[in-house]
PDB file of C-alpha atoms in Angstrom:
ATOM      1  CA  LEU E   1      14.764 -95.155 -73.013  1.00 51.00           C
ATOM      2  CA  ARG E   2      17.070 -98.132 -72.292  1.00 56.00           C
ATOM      3  CA  GLU E   3      19.278 -95.300 -71.506  1.00 56.00           C
ATOM      4  CA  ALA E   4      16.843 -93.489 -68.800  1.00 51.00           C
ATOM      5  CA  ALA E   5      16.215 -97.438 -67.650  1.00 50.00           C
ATOM      6  CA  SER E   6      19.643 -97.991 -67.045  1.00 52.00           C
ATOM      7  CA  VAL E   7      19.818 -94.705 -64.770  1.00 49.00           C
ATOM      8  CA  LEU E   8      17.310 -95.202 -62.788  1.00 49.00           C
ATOM      9  CA  GLN E   9      17.579 -98.855 -62.004  1.00 55.00           C
ATOM     10  CA  GLY E  10      21.567 -97.708 -61.409  1.00 53.00           C
ATOM     11  CA  THR E  11      20.514 -94.955 -58.508  1.00 53.00           C
ATOM     12  CA  GLN E  12      18.171 -97.297 -56.464  1.00 61.00           C
ATOM     13  CA  LEU E  13      19.581 -99.022 -53.380  1.00 59.00           C
ATOM     14  CA  SER E  14      19.850-102.727 -52.692  1.00 66.00           C
ATOM     15  CA  TRP E  15      17.548-103.953 -50.174  1.00 66.00           C
ATOM     16  CA  GLN E  16      20.606-103.833 -47.546  1.00 69.00           C
ATOM     17  CA  ASP E  17      21.792-100.457 -48.009  1.00 69.00           C
ATOM     18  CA  VAL E  18      17.735-100.150 -47.051  1.00 65.00           C
ATOM     19  CA  ALA E  19      17.787-101.891 -43.708  1.00 68.00           C
ATOM     20  CA  LEU E  20      21.428-100.789 -42.671  1.00 70.00           C
ATOM     21  CA  ALA E  21      19.994 -97.164 -43.161  1.00 70.00           C
ATOM     22  CA  LEU E  22      16.683 -97.650 -41.035  1.00 70.00           C
ATOM     23  CA  ARG E  23      18.990 -99.591 -38.340  1.00 74.00           C
ATOM     24  CA  THR E  24      21.364 -96.749 -38.188  1.00 76.00           C
ATOM     25  CA  SER E  25      18.405 -93.505 -37.724  1.00 76.00           C
ATOM     26  CA  THR E  26      16.915 -96.741 -35.267  1.00 78.00           C
ATOM     27  CA  GLN E  27      19.478 -96.843 -33.313  1.00 75.00           C
ATOM     28  CA  SER E  28      19.850 -93.091 -33.522  1.00 75.00           C
ATOM     29  CA  SER E  29      16.422 -92.209 -32.286  1.00 78.00           C
ATOM     30  CA  VAL E  30      16.749 -94.811 -29.779  1.00 72.00           C
ATOM     31  CA  LEU E  31      20.136 -92.799 -28.302  1.00 77.00           C
ATOM     32  CA  GLU E  32      17.990 -89.550 -28.502  1.00 78.00           C
ATOM     33  CA  ASN E  33      15.337 -90.698 -26.765  1.00 79.00           C
ATOM     34  CA  LYS E  34      17.464 -92.142 -24.087  1.00 81.00           C
ATOM     35  CA  ALA E  35      19.052 -88.582 -23.551  1.00 79.00           C
ATOM     36  CA  LEU E  36      15.811 -87.188 -24.083  1.00 79.00           C
ATOM     37  CA  ARG E  37      14.648 -89.144 -21.387  1.00 82.00           C
ATOM     38  CA  ALA E  38      17.613 -88.865 -19.020  1.00 78.00           C
ATOM     39  CA  GLU E  39      18.086 -85.181 -19.376  1.00 81.00           C
ATOM     40  CA  LEU E  40      14.259 -85.616 -17.688  1.00 78.00           C
ATOM     41  CA  VAL E  41      15.005 -87.212 -14.924  1.00 78.00           C
ATOM     42  CA  THR E  42      17.565 -84.165 -14.408  1.00 79.00           C
ATOM     43  CA  THR E  43      15.467 -81.789 -15.014  1.00 80.00           C
ATOM     44  CA  SER E  44      12.523 -83.055 -13.055  1.00 80.00           C
ATOM     45  CA  SER E  45      14.753 -83.414  -9.985  1.00 80.00           C
ATOM     46  CA  LEU E  46      16.092 -80.088 -10.434  1.00 80.00           C
ATOM     47  CA  VAL E  47      12.794 -79.258 -10.528  1.00 80.00           C
ATOM     48  CA  ARG E  48      11.632 -81.169  -7.340  1.00 82.00           C
ATOM     49  CA  GLU E  49      15.294 -79.828  -5.930  1.00 79.00           C
ATOM     50  CA  LEU E  50      14.269 -76.044  -6.791  1.00 80.00           C
ATOM     51  CA  GLN E  51      10.605 -76.436  -5.104  1.00 81.00           C
ATOM     52  CA  ALA E  52      12.422 -77.503  -1.705  1.00 80.00           C
ATOM     53  CA  TRP E  53      14.315 -74.897  -1.457  1.00 75.00           C
ATOM     54  CA  VAL E  54      11.551 -72.487  -2.203  1.00 76.00           C
ATOM     55  CA  ASP E  55       9.356 -74.121   0.641  1.00 76.00           C
ATOM     56  CA  ALA E  56      12.204 -74.054   2.675  1.00 75.00           C
ATOM     57  CA  MET E  57      13.182 -69.942   2.483  1.00 71.00           C
ATOM     58  CA  ALA E  58       9.201 -69.769   3.026  1.00 69.00           C
ATOM     59  CA  SER E  59       8.678 -71.733   5.936  1.00 68.00           C
ATOM     60  CA  ILE E  60      11.061 -69.475   7.614  1.00 64.00           C
ATOM     61  CA  PRO E  61       9.338 -67.541   9.875  1.00 61.00           C
ATOM     62  CA  ALA E  62       9.384 -63.736   9.133  1.00 58.00           C
ATOM     63  CA  ALA E  63       9.963 -61.367  11.940  1.00 55.00           C
ATOM     64  CA  PRO E  64       7.023 -58.928  12.728  1.00 53.00           C
ATOM     65  CA  PRO E  65       7.845 -55.169  11.025  1.00 48.00           C
ATOM     66  CA  GLN E  66       9.000 -53.919  14.596  1.00 50.00           C
ATOM     67  CA  LEU E  67      11.307 -56.443  14.755  1.00 47.00           C
ATOM     68  CA  ALA E  68      13.254 -56.996  11.452  1.00 48.00           C
ATOM     69  CA  GLU E  69      15.406 -54.842   9.196  1.00 54.00           C
ATOM     70  CA  ALA E  70      14.686 -56.992   6.392  1.00 53.00           C
ATOM     71  CA  SER E  71      11.817 -59.193   5.666  1.00 53.00           C
ATOM     72  CA  TRP E  72      13.706 -61.960   5.080  1.00 62.00           C
ATOM     73  CA  ARG E  73      15.635 -62.212   8.559  1.00 66.00           C
ATOM     74  CA  ASP E  74      17.381 -65.523   7.748  1.00 75.00           C
ATOM     75  CA  ALA E  75      18.219 -67.556   4.487  1.00 81.00           C
ATOM     76  CA  TYR E  76      19.202 -71.041   3.677  1.00 86.00           C
ATOM     77  CA  LEU E  77      21.662 -72.733   0.657  1.00 92.00           C
ATOM     78  CA  PRO E  78      20.689 -76.759   0.168  1.00 90.00           C
ATOM     79  CA  MET E  79      23.166 -79.052  -0.631  1.00 90.00           C
ATOM     80  CA  GLU E  80      22.334 -79.692  -4.479  1.00 90.00           C
ATOM     81  CA  PRO E  81      25.126 -77.642  -6.751  1.00 91.00           C
ATOM     82  CA  ARG E  82      23.245 -75.965  -9.209  1.00 89.00           C
ATOM     83  CA  ILE E  83      19.919 -74.962  -6.824  1.00 89.00           C
ATOM     84  CA  ARG E  84      23.047 -73.831  -4.283  1.00 92.00           C
ATOM     85  CA  HIS E  85      24.555 -71.680  -6.763  1.00 92.00           C
ATOM     86  CA  LEU E  86      21.064 -70.004  -7.662  1.00 90.00           C
ATOM     87  CA  GLY E  87      21.200 -69.659  -3.833  1.00 91.00           C
ATOM     88  CA  TYR E  88      23.801 -67.520  -4.032  1.00 94.00           C
ATOM     89  CA  ARG E  89      22.941 -65.235  -6.576  1.00 92.00           C
ATOM     90  CA  TRP E  90      19.459 -64.893  -4.868  1.00 91.00           C
ATOM     91  CA  ILE E  91      20.630 -63.833  -1.708  1.00 93.00           C
ATOM     92  CA  ALA E  92      23.982 -61.871  -3.266  1.00 94.00           C
ATOM     93  CA  GLN E  93      20.375 -60.268  -5.238  1.00 92.00           C
ATOM     94  CA  GLN E  94      18.200 -59.539  -2.231  1.00 90.00           C
ATOM     95  CA  LEU E  95      21.257 -57.354  -0.515  1.00 92.00           C
ATOM     96  CA  ASP E  96      21.611 -55.494  -3.809  1.00 92.00           C
ATOM     97  CA  HIS E  97      17.857 -54.705  -3.861  1.00 90.00           C
ATOM     98  CA  ALA E  98      17.838 -53.750  -0.157  1.00 89.00           C
ATOM     99  CA  VAL E  99      20.490 -50.932  -0.362  1.00 90.00           C
ATOM    100  CA  ASN E 100      18.437 -47.771  -1.359  1.00 88.00           C
ATOM    101  CA  GLU E 101      16.190 -48.666   1.664  1.00 88.00           C
ATOM    102  CA  ARG E 102      18.827 -49.604   4.100  1.00 90.00           C
ATOM    103  CA  LEU E 103      20.912 -46.950   3.500  1.00 93.00           C
ATOM    104  CA  HIS E 104      18.417 -44.212   2.734  1.00 92.00           C
ATOM    105  CA  PRO E 105      20.214 -40.436   3.077  1.00 92.00           C
ATOM    106  CA  ALA E 106      17.613 -39.262   6.093  1.00 92.00           C
ATOM    107  CA  LEU E 107      19.214 -41.540   8.137  1.00 93.00           C
ATOM    108  CA  PHE E 108      22.474 -39.634   8.476  1.00 94.00           C
ATOM    109  CA  PRO E 109      23.541 -36.158   8.770  1.00 92.00           C
ATOM    110  CA  HIS E 110      23.740 -33.742   5.984  1.00 88.00           C
ATOM    111  CA  THR E 111      26.724 -32.539   7.147  1.00 88.00           C
ATOM    112  CA  LEU E 112      29.925 -34.401   5.817  1.00 90.00           C
ATOM    113  CA  GLU E 113      31.275 -35.247   9.257  1.00 93.00           C
ATOM    114  CA  ASP E 114      31.712 -38.395  11.745  1.00 95.00           C
ATOM    115  CA  ALA E 115      28.836 -39.078  13.050  1.00 96.00           C
ATOM    116  CA  ILE E 116      27.986 -42.727  15.221  1.00 96.00           C
ATOM    117  CA  ARG E 117      23.898 -43.417  15.688  1.00 95.00           C
ATOM    118  CA  VAL E 118      24.069 -46.145  18.056  1.00 95.00           C
ATOM    119  CA  GLU E 119      19.906 -47.323  18.557  1.00 93.00           C
ATOM    120  CA  TRP E 120      19.658 -51.205  21.877  1.00 92.00           C
ATOM    121  CA  SER E 121      15.985 -52.504  22.389  1.00 91.00           C
ATOM    122  CA  ARG E 122      15.292 -55.730  23.498  1.00 89.00           C
ATOM    123  CA  LEU E 123      14.665 -56.413  19.537  1.00 88.00           C
ATOM    124  CA  GLY E 124      18.691 -56.363  18.606  1.00 90.00           C
ATOM    125  CA  ARG E 125      20.959 -53.475  17.655  1.00 92.00           C
ATOM    126  CA  LYS E 126      21.412 -51.007  15.305  1.00 93.00           C
ATOM    127  CA  LEU E 127      24.051 -49.200  14.518  1.00 95.00           C
ATOM    128  CA  VAL E 128      24.335 -45.646  11.801  1.00 96.00           C
ATOM    129  CA  MET E 129      28.042 -44.585  10.871  1.00 96.00           C
ATOM    130  CA  GLN E 130      29.155 -42.247   8.586  1.00 97.00           C
ATOM    131  CA  LYS E 131      32.877 -41.580   8.575  1.00 97.00           C
ATOM    132  CA  ILE E 132      34.876 -39.488   5.887  1.00 97.00           C
ATOM    133  CA  VAL E 133      38.465 -41.000   4.611  1.00 97.00           C
ATOM    134  CA  THR E 134      40.759 -39.720   2.605  1.00 97.00           C
ATOM    135  CA  ALA E 135      41.208 -42.356  -0.104  1.00 97.00           C
ATOM    136  CA  SER E 136      39.709 -43.432  -3.642  1.00 96.00           C
ATOM    137  CA  THR E 137      36.694 -45.073  -3.401  1.00 96.00           C
ATOM    138  CA  HIS E 138      38.477 -48.651  -4.484  1.00 95.00           C
ATOM    139  CA  GLU E 139      40.984 -48.264  -1.635  1.00 96.00           C
ATOM    140  CA  ALA E 140      37.892 -47.528   1.095  1.00 97.00           C
ATOM    141  CA  ALA E 141      35.899 -50.507  -0.974  1.00 96.00           C
ATOM    142  CA  LYS E 142      38.949 -52.623  -0.379  1.00 93.00           C
ATOM    143  CA  ALA E 143      39.390 -51.676   3.436  1.00 93.00           C
ATOM    144  CA  LEU E 144      35.680 -52.353   4.295  1.00 94.00           C
ATOM    145  CA  TRP E 145      36.120 -55.834   2.593  1.00 93.00           C
ATOM    146  CA  LEU E 146      39.197 -56.295   4.781  1.00 90.00           C
ATOM    147  CA  VAL E 147      37.854 -55.142   7.922  1.00 89.00           C
ATOM    148  CA  ASN E 148      34.634 -57.040   7.175  1.00 90.00           C
ATOM    149  CA  ARG E 149      36.841 -60.209   6.466  1.00 86.00           C
ATOM    150  CA  ALA E 150      35.225 -61.191   3.444  1.00 86.00           C
ATOM    151  CA  SER E 151      38.530 -63.115   2.356  1.00 78.00           C
ATOM    152  CA  PRO E 152      41.119 -65.614   4.023  1.00 70.00           C
ATOM    153  CA  GLU E 153      43.454 -61.856   3.384  1.00 68.00           C
ATOM    154  CA  CYS E 154      43.802 -62.327   7.237  1.00 59.00           C
ATOM    155  CA  HIS E 155      47.806 -60.935   7.415  1.00 54.00           C
ATOM    156  CA  LEU E 156      46.398 -57.318   6.109  1.00 57.00           C
ATOM    157  CA  TYR E 157      44.710 -57.410   9.962  1.00 58.00           C
ATOM    158  CA  PRO E 158      45.485 -55.358  12.476  1.00 56.00           C
ATOM    159  CA  ASN E 159      45.994 -58.557  14.569  1.00 55.00           C
ATOM    160  CA  PHE E 160      45.795 -56.105  18.204  1.00 46.00           C
ATOM    161  CA  LEU E 161      41.878 -54.803  16.582  1.00 46.00           C
ATOM    162  CA  VAL E 162      40.791 -58.115  15.265  1.00 52.00           C
ATOM    163  CA  SER E 163      41.530 -61.848  15.531  1.00 54.00           C
ATOM    164  CA  SER E 164      39.395 -64.024  13.097  1.00 61.00           C
ATOM    165  CA  ASP E 165      39.754 -66.818  11.087  1.00 80.00           C
ATOM    166  CA  VAL E 166      38.325 -67.051   7.621  1.00 84.00           C
ATOM    167  CA  GLU E 167      37.237 -69.754   5.510  1.00 87.00           C
ATOM    168  CA  SER E 168      36.386 -69.760   1.917  1.00 90.00           C
ATOM    169  CA  LEU E 169      33.683 -71.542   1.169  1.00 93.00           C
ATOM    170  CA  HIS E 170      32.380 -70.133  -2.760  1.00 94.00           C
ATOM    171  CA  HIS E 171      33.356 -67.156  -4.263  1.00 93.00           C
ATOM    172  CA  ASP E 172      32.608 -65.221  -7.299  1.00 93.00           C
ATOM    173  CA  MET E 173      34.029 -62.232  -8.842  1.00 92.00           C
ATOM    174  CA  ASN E 174      33.512 -60.429 -12.579  1.00 91.00           C
ATOM    175  CA  ALA E 175      34.646 -56.948 -13.792  1.00 88.00           C
ATOM    176  CA  ASN E 176      31.860 -54.635 -11.221  1.00 93.00           C
ATOM    177  CA  SER E 177      30.979 -57.212  -8.889  1.00 94.00           C
ATOM    178  CA  GLU E 178      32.342 -59.748  -6.670  1.00 95.00           C
ATOM    179  CA  MET E 179      30.648 -62.563  -4.227  1.00 95.00           C
ATOM    180  CA  SER E 180      32.142 -64.438  -1.066  1.00 95.00           C
ATOM    181  CA  TYR E 181      31.262 -67.034   1.287  1.00 96.00           C
ATOM    182  CA  VAL E 182      33.021 -67.736   4.041  1.00 93.00           C
ATOM    183  CA  ARG E 183      32.843 -69.737   7.261  1.00 91.00           C
ATOM    184  CA  GLU E 184      33.983 -66.867  10.206  1.00 86.00           C
ATOM    185  CA  LEU E 185      35.297 -68.195  13.632  1.00 79.00           C
ATOM    186  CA  CYS E 186      35.877 -65.677  15.654  1.00 67.00           C
ATOM    187  CA  ASN E 187      36.181 -66.054  19.894  1.00 63.00           C
ATOM    188  CA  GLY E 188      35.660 -69.386  19.201  1.00 69.00           C
ATOM    189  CA  ARG E 189      32.053 -68.892  17.771  1.00 73.00           C
ATOM    190  CA  GLY E 190      31.876 -70.016  13.962  1.00 82.00           C
ATOM    191  CA  VAL E 191      29.781 -68.064  11.594  1.00 89.00           C
ATOM    192  CA  ASN E 192      28.596 -68.411   7.998  1.00 93.00           C
ATOM    193  CA  VAL E 193      28.559 -65.099   6.147  1.00 94.00           C
ATOM    194  CA  LEU E 194      27.691 -64.138   2.665  1.00 96.00           C
ATOM    195  CA  HIS E 195      29.537 -61.076   1.468  1.00 97.00           C
ATOM    196  CA  ARG E 196      28.495 -58.592  -1.421  1.00 96.00           C
ATOM    197  CA  ARG E 197      30.357 -56.149  -3.803  1.00 96.00           C
ATOM    198  CA  VAL E 198      29.395 -54.388  -6.498  1.00 97.00           C
ATOM    199  CA  THR E 199      31.234 -50.795  -8.038  1.00 96.00           C
ATOM    200  CA  ILE E 200      28.011 -48.967  -9.521  1.00 94.00           C
ATOM    201  CA  ASP E 201      30.796 -46.417 -11.254  1.00 93.00           C
ATOM    202  CA  ASP E 202      33.657 -44.714 -10.068  1.00 91.00           C
ATOM    203  CA  ASP E 203      31.764 -42.582  -7.817  1.00 95.00           C
ATOM    204  CA  ARG E 204      30.148 -45.174  -6.074  1.00 96.00           C
ATOM    205  CA  VAL E 205      30.848 -48.893  -4.526  1.00 97.00           C
ATOM    206  CA  LEU E 206      28.184 -51.166  -2.758  1.00 97.00           C
ATOM    207  CA  VAL E 207      29.843 -53.336   0.158  1.00 97.00           C
ATOM    208  CA  ALA E 208      27.418 -55.435   2.268  1.00 96.00           C
ATOM    209  CA  TYR E 209      27.047 -58.881   4.244  1.00 96.00           C
ATOM    210  CA  ARG E 210      24.734 -61.193   6.265  1.00 94.00           C
ATOM    211  CA  SER E 211      25.113 -63.967   8.111  1.00 92.00           C
ATOM    212  CA  ILE E 212      23.275 -67.495   7.066  1.00 92.00           C
ATOM    213  CA  ARG E 213      22.279 -69.395   9.032  1.00 85.00           C
ATOM    214  CA  HIS E 214      21.075 -72.554   7.829  1.00 87.00           C
ATOM    215  CA  ASP E 215      23.325 -74.768   5.180  1.00 91.00           C
ATOM    216  CA  ASP E 216      23.349 -78.223   4.210  1.00 92.00           C
ATOM    217  CA  LEU E 217      26.556 -78.324   3.044  1.00 93.00           C
ATOM    218  CA  PHE E 218      28.608 -76.274   5.709  1.00 92.00           C
ATOM    219  CA  ALA E 219      26.859 -76.490   8.917  1.00 87.00           C
ATOM    220  CA  VAL E 220      27.333 -73.902  11.256  1.00 80.00           C
ATOM    221  CA  SER E 221      28.542 -75.630  14.785  1.00 67.00           C
ATOM    222  CA  SER E 222      26.883 -72.829  16.955  1.00 56.00           C
ATOM    223  CA  ASP E 223      22.996 -73.750  17.834  1.00 59.00           C
ATOM    224  CA  ARG E 224      22.628 -69.916  18.846  1.00 64.00           C
ATOM    225  CA  LEU E 225      23.321 -67.212  16.567  1.00 73.00           C
ATOM    226  CA  ASP E 226      22.035 -63.765  16.228  1.00 82.00           C
ATOM    227  CA  THR E 227      21.364 -62.845  12.288  1.00 86.00           C
ATOM    228  CA  LEU E 228      23.906 -59.994  11.250  1.00 90.00           C
ATOM    229  CA  GLN E 229      23.646 -58.047   8.115  1.00 92.00           C
ATOM    230  CA  GLU E 230      25.100 -55.223   7.030  1.00 95.00           C
ATOM    231  CA  TRP E 231      25.079 -52.339   4.471  1.00 96.00           C
ATOM    232  CA  ASN E 232      28.195 -49.892   3.287  1.00 97.00           C
ATOM    233  CA  GLU E 233      27.880 -47.525   0.891  1.00 97.00           C
ATOM    234  CA  VAL E 234      31.473 -45.668  -0.298  1.00 98.00           C
ATOM    235  CA  ARG E 235      30.557 -42.732  -2.703  1.00 97.00           C
ATOM    236  CA  ARG E 236      33.080 -39.976  -3.125  1.00 97.00           C
ATOM    237  CA  ILE E 237      32.997 -36.300  -2.295  1.00 96.00           C
ATOM    238  CA  SER E 238      36.019 -34.812  -3.565  1.00 95.00           C
ATOM    239  CA  LYS E 239      39.098 -35.465  -6.148  1.00 94.00           C
ATOM    240  CA  THR E 240      40.709 -36.833  -2.962  1.00 96.00           C
ATOM    241  CA  GLN E 241      38.356 -37.996  -0.147  1.00 97.00           C
ATOM    242  CA  CYS E 242      34.655 -40.529   0.514  1.00 96.00           C
ATOM    243  CA  VAL E 243      31.953 -40.493   2.640  1.00 97.00           C
ATOM    244  CA  ILE E 244      31.296 -44.125   4.105  1.00 97.00           C
ATOM    245  CA  ARG E 245      27.825 -44.840   5.538  1.00 97.00           C
ATOM    246  CA  THR E 246      27.422 -47.939   7.189  1.00 96.00           C
ATOM    247  CA  VAL E 247      23.855 -49.689   8.530  1.00 95.00           C
ATOM    248  CA  SER E 248      24.852 -52.531  10.812  1.00 94.00           C
ATOM    249  CA  VAL E 249      22.092 -54.903  12.435  1.00 92.00           C
ATOM    250  CA  LEU E 250      22.134 -57.808  15.042  1.00 89.00           C
ATOM    251  CA  GLU E 251      19.110 -59.361  15.780  1.00 88.00           C
ATOM    252  CA  PRO E 252      18.193 -61.986  18.020  1.00 85.00           C
ATOM    253  CA  ASN E 253      16.813 -65.372  16.337  1.00 79.00           C
ATOM    254  CA  GLU E 254      13.728 -64.497  19.316  1.00 81.00           C
ATOM    255  CA  PRO E 255      13.218 -60.549  21.244  1.00 86.00           C
ATOM    256  CA  TYR E 256      14.948 -60.939  24.718  1.00 91.00           C
ATOM    257  CA  PRO E 257      12.528 -60.331  27.322  1.00 92.00           C
ATOM    258  CA  SER E 258      14.448 -57.314  28.637  1.00 93.00           C
ATOM    259  CA  VAL E 259      17.707 -55.566  27.624  1.00 92.00           C
ATOM    260  CA  ALA E 260      19.158 -56.853  30.841  1.00 93.00           C
ATOM    261  CA  ALA E 261      18.691 -60.150  29.438  1.00 94.00           C
ATOM    262  CA  LEU E 262      19.945 -59.310  26.221  1.00 92.00           C
ATOM    263  CA  LEU E 263      22.989 -57.646  27.670  1.00 93.00           C
ATOM    264  CA  ARG E 264      23.557 -60.458  29.830  1.00 93.00           C
ATOM    265  CA  THR E 265      23.736 -63.058  27.364  1.00 90.00           C
ATOM    266  CA  GLU E 266      25.663 -60.851  24.207  1.00 88.00           C
ATOM    267  CA  TYR E 267      28.482 -59.595  27.130  1.00 91.00           C
ATOM    268  CA  PRO E 268      27.822 -61.444  29.475  1.00 92.00           C
ATOM    269  CA  ASN E 269      31.372 -59.899  31.214  1.00 94.00           C
ATOM    270  CA  LEU E 270      29.968 -56.698  30.859  1.00 94.00           C
ATOM    271  CA  PHE E 271      26.962 -57.336  32.807  1.00 94.00           C
ATOM    272  CA  THR E 272      28.852 -58.289  35.764  1.00 94.00           C
ATOM    273  CA  GLU E 273      30.375 -55.381  35.986  1.00 94.00           C
ATOM    274  CA  SER E 274      27.307 -52.893  35.081  1.00 92.00           C
ATOM    275  CA  MET E 275      25.605 -54.752  38.233  1.00 91.00           C
ATOM    276  CA  ARG E 276      28.652 -54.211  40.576  1.00 90.00           C
ATOM    277  CA  ALA E 277      28.482 -50.593  39.258  1.00 89.00           C
ATOM    278  CA  MET E 278      24.819 -49.995  39.377  1.00 88.00           C
ATOM    279  CA  PRO E 279      23.702 -46.645  40.342  1.00 86.00           C
ATOM    280  CA  PRO E 280      20.948 -46.533  43.571  1.00 86.00           C
ATOM    281  CA  ARG E 281      17.414 -45.282  42.371  1.00 83.00           C
ATOM    282  CA  VAL E 282      18.424 -45.721  38.894  1.00 84.00           C
ATOM    283  CA  LEU E 283      15.908 -48.168  37.179  1.00 90.00           C
ATOM    284  CA  VAL E 284      17.465 -51.387  35.901  1.00 88.00           C
ATOM    285  CA  GLU E 285      16.410 -51.224  32.283  1.00 91.00           C
ATOM    286  CA  ALA E 286      17.862 -47.960  32.214  1.00 92.00           C
ATOM    287  CA  HIS E 287      21.125 -48.517  33.228  1.00 92.00           C
ATOM    288  CA  PHE E 288      21.834 -51.426  31.354  1.00 94.00           C
ATOM    289  CA  HIS E 289      20.398 -49.911  28.247  1.00 94.00           C
ATOM    290  CA  ARG E 290      23.336 -46.988  28.948  1.00 94.00           C
ATOM    291  CA  VAL E 291      25.725 -48.873  29.328  1.00 95.00           C
ATOM    292  CA  LEU E 292      24.995 -51.035  25.686  1.00 95.00           C
ATOM    293  CA  GLN E 293      24.414 -47.459  24.370  1.00 95.00           C
ATOM    294  CA  VAL E 294      28.305 -46.762  25.745  1.00 95.00           C
ATOM    295  CA  LYS E 295      29.156 -49.840  24.166  1.00 95.00           C
ATOM    296  CA  GLY E 296      27.895 -49.845  20.772  1.00 95.00           C
ATOM    297  CA  HIS E 297      29.719 -46.059  20.628  1.00 96.00           C
ATOM    298  CA  ALA E 298      33.070 -47.855  21.536  1.00 95.00           C
ATOM    299  CA  LEU E 299      32.412 -50.470  19.222  1.00 94.00           C
ATOM    300  CA  ALA E 300      32.028 -47.910  16.244  1.00 95.00           C
ATOM    301  CA  LYS E 301      34.726 -46.163  17.025  1.00 95.00           C
ATOM    302  CA  ALA E 302      36.959 -49.493  16.965  1.00 92.00           C
ATOM    303  CA  TYR E 303      35.270 -50.012  13.688  1.00 91.00           C
ATOM    304  CA  PHE E 304      36.198 -46.818  12.467  1.00 91.00           C
ATOM    305  CA  ALA E 305      39.746 -47.306  13.882  1.00 92.00           C
ATOM    306  CA  LEU E 306      40.457 -50.543  12.010  1.00 90.00           C
ATOM    307  CA  VAL E 307      39.297 -48.883   8.315  1.00 92.00           C
ATOM    308  CA  ASP E 308      41.387 -45.775   9.149  1.00 94.00           C
ATOM    309  CA  ASP E 309      44.943 -48.779  10.315  1.00 90.00           C
ATOM    310  CA  VAL E 310      43.519 -51.168   7.243  1.00 89.00           C
ATOM    311  CA  LEU E 311      43.912 -48.020   4.513  1.00 93.00           C
ATOM    312  CA  ALA E 312      46.885 -46.463   6.013  1.00 91.00           C
ATOM    313  CA  ILE E 313      47.965 -50.413   4.751  1.00 88.00           C
ATOM    314  CA  LEU E 314      46.734 -50.325   1.738  1.00 88.00           C
ATOM    315  CA  GLN E 315      48.076 -47.116   0.661  1.00 89.00           C
ATOM    316  CA  ALA E 316      51.619 -48.044   2.181  1.00 85.00           C
ATOM    317  CA  PRO E 317      53.793 -47.964  -1.036  1.00 80.00           C
ATOM    318  CA  SER E 318      54.608 -51.274  -0.981  1.00 67.00           C
ATOM    319  CA  VAL E 319      51.059 -52.623  -1.233  1.00 53.00           C
ATOM    320  CA  ALA E 320      49.907 -49.555  -3.324  1.00 51.00           C
ATOM    321  CA  GLU E 321      53.017 -50.601  -6.028  1.00 49.00           C
TER     322      GLU E 321
END
């Protein structure tokens, strides 16, 4: 019994040890509570920022169905870094999810040949293009990425066809997708554009972009900007060739009162020339609509030529190696 009592007495902690353990435990709990309170404040702030972003996106007026190519013609990126990165991903996913509808097969010819369709109205412009190229899907997608100025690699552009300065604002890339947010200055006009590239498989690559008009971190200097959206599909059709299918949309913030007003605003020099060349006994709107149709075809042909030139550079031995 004495031995058992001695063992029990020997295992008891002194009051000093108990007090120290309690103090240490209390301090640990206090620190944990402070950390939890700080995390709560941060999370609450994040929730408020997220709600503000959602409210701002929801407050952007939606265009009537006949006006918009997509239900969200505009997008907004906030200042807060975490919400901003969420915004990048959300916009990229919206571009991805819109591909099948925007590039519906019914829009394109059944035959595999180059084709251009131009639609102009006071609501804006839509180009539907199909091009056959001798290239791999990777080469064709890379050419589109460069033609659309998705990165600052401007040294690859034939500068007699394209003149622009590109500043990278954000970039994210993984094995199968890439996202690039850039500030593009072209002809003295600035625009922020989010580009997206997704490799579905070896036979299919999607390339898309859209303009961003509201950005708290990188504000756009121009007061008046059109909405730009474009979707491209690169699909292999043989061992050596791909088909590129493109839908490119330009929409003004508000519908123009007439086609003449659109031409006067978007292409003032062409408007002046067209006024001088106005045929007699021709309706003004019909004349300007034809002028815009010709302009649209010229834009599409220049686009095709630029794709060919960039592909030639990419396929040159010095680049390929």
